[in-house]
Amino acid sequence: MSEVIEKAVEALQQRLPDGFDGTVKFVIEDEGAVMVDDKGGRAGGEDAECTLTASSP
């Protein structure tokens, strides 16, 4: 797992410790993906209700 994804997961776990109703995948090109659902944030690439893609700075 890349450092960018690790930091994203840490930030999401702090902001959304209980997750939320639904599934969102944040894809960071050339880094990986982060999932957020009712379990909180984690690295992963499963299917989601919403997928957002961004380039890495």
CSV table of C-alpha atoms in Angstrom, one decimal:
chain,number,residue,atom,x,y,z
A,1,MET,CA,0.0,0.0,0.0
A,2,SER,CA,1.4,3.4,-0.9
A,3,GLU,CA,2.0,6.1,1.7
A,4,VAL,CA,-0.7,8.3,0.1
A,5,ILE,CA,-3.3,5.6,0.6
A,6,GLU,CA,-2.1,4.9,4.1
A,7,LYS,CA,-2.5,8.6,5.0
A,8,ALA,CA,-5.9,8.8,3.3
A,9,VAL,CA,-7.1,5.8,5.3
A,10,GLU,CA,-5.9,7.3,8.6
A,11,ALA,CA,-7.6,10.6,7.9
A,12,LEU,CA,-10.9,8.9,7.0
A,13,GLN,CA,-10.8,6.6,10.0
A,14,GLN,CA,-10.4,9.7,12.3
A,15,ARG,CA,-13.2,11.6,10.5
A,16,LEU,CA,-15.6,8.7,10.0
A,17,PRO,CA,-14.9,6.2,12.7
A,18,ASP,CA,-18.3,4.6,12.3
A,19,GLY,CA,-18.4,5.0,8.5
A,20,PHE,CA,-21.7,5.9,6.9
A,21,ASP,CA,-24.7,4.4,5.1
A,22,GLY,CA,-23.5,3.6,1.5
A,23,THR,CA,-20.2,2.9,-0.3
A,24,VAL,CA,-17.8,5.3,-1.8
A,25,LYS,CA,-14.5,4.5,-3.5
A,26,PHE,CA,-11.8,7.1,-3.9
A,27,VAL,CA,-9.3,6.1,-6.6
A,28,ILE,CA,-6.0,8.0,-6.6
A,29,GLU,CA,-4.3,7.3,-9.9
A,30,ASP,CA,-0.9,5.5,-9.7
A,31,GLU,CA,-1.5,5.1,-5.9
A,32,GLY,CA,-4.5,2.8,-5.3
A,33,ALA,CA,-8.0,3.1,-3.9
A,34,VAL,CA,-9.7,3.8,-0.5
A,35,MET,CA,-13.1,2.5,0.4
A,36,VAL,CA,-15.6,4.1,2.8
A,37,ASP,CA,-18.7,2.3,4.0
A,38,ASP,CA,-20.5,1.4,7.2
A,39,LYS,CA,-17.2,-0.1,8.6
A,40,GLY,CA,-15.2,3.2,8.1
A,41,GLY,CA,-12.3,3.8,5.8
A,42,ARG,CA,-9.9,1.2,4.5
A,43,ALA,CA,-7.7,0.5,1.5
A,44,GLY,CA,-9.5,-1.5,-1.1
A,45,GLY,CA,-11.0,-1.6,-4.6
A,46,GLU,CA,-14.4,-3.3,-4.3
A,47,ASP,CA,-17.4,-2.1,-6.3
A,48,ALA,CA,-19.0,1.0,-4.8
A,49,GLU,CA,-22.2,3.0,-5.2
A,50,CYS,CA,-20.1,6.0,-6.0
A,51,THR,CA,-16.5,6.2,-7.4
A,52,LEU,CA,-14.4,9.3,-7.4
A,53,THR,CA,-11.1,9.4,-9.3
A,54,ALA,CA,-8.3,11.9,-8.9
A,55,SER,CA,-4.7,12.3,-10.0
A,56,SER,CA,-1.9,12.3,-7.4
A,57,PRO,CA,-0.2,15.7,-6.9
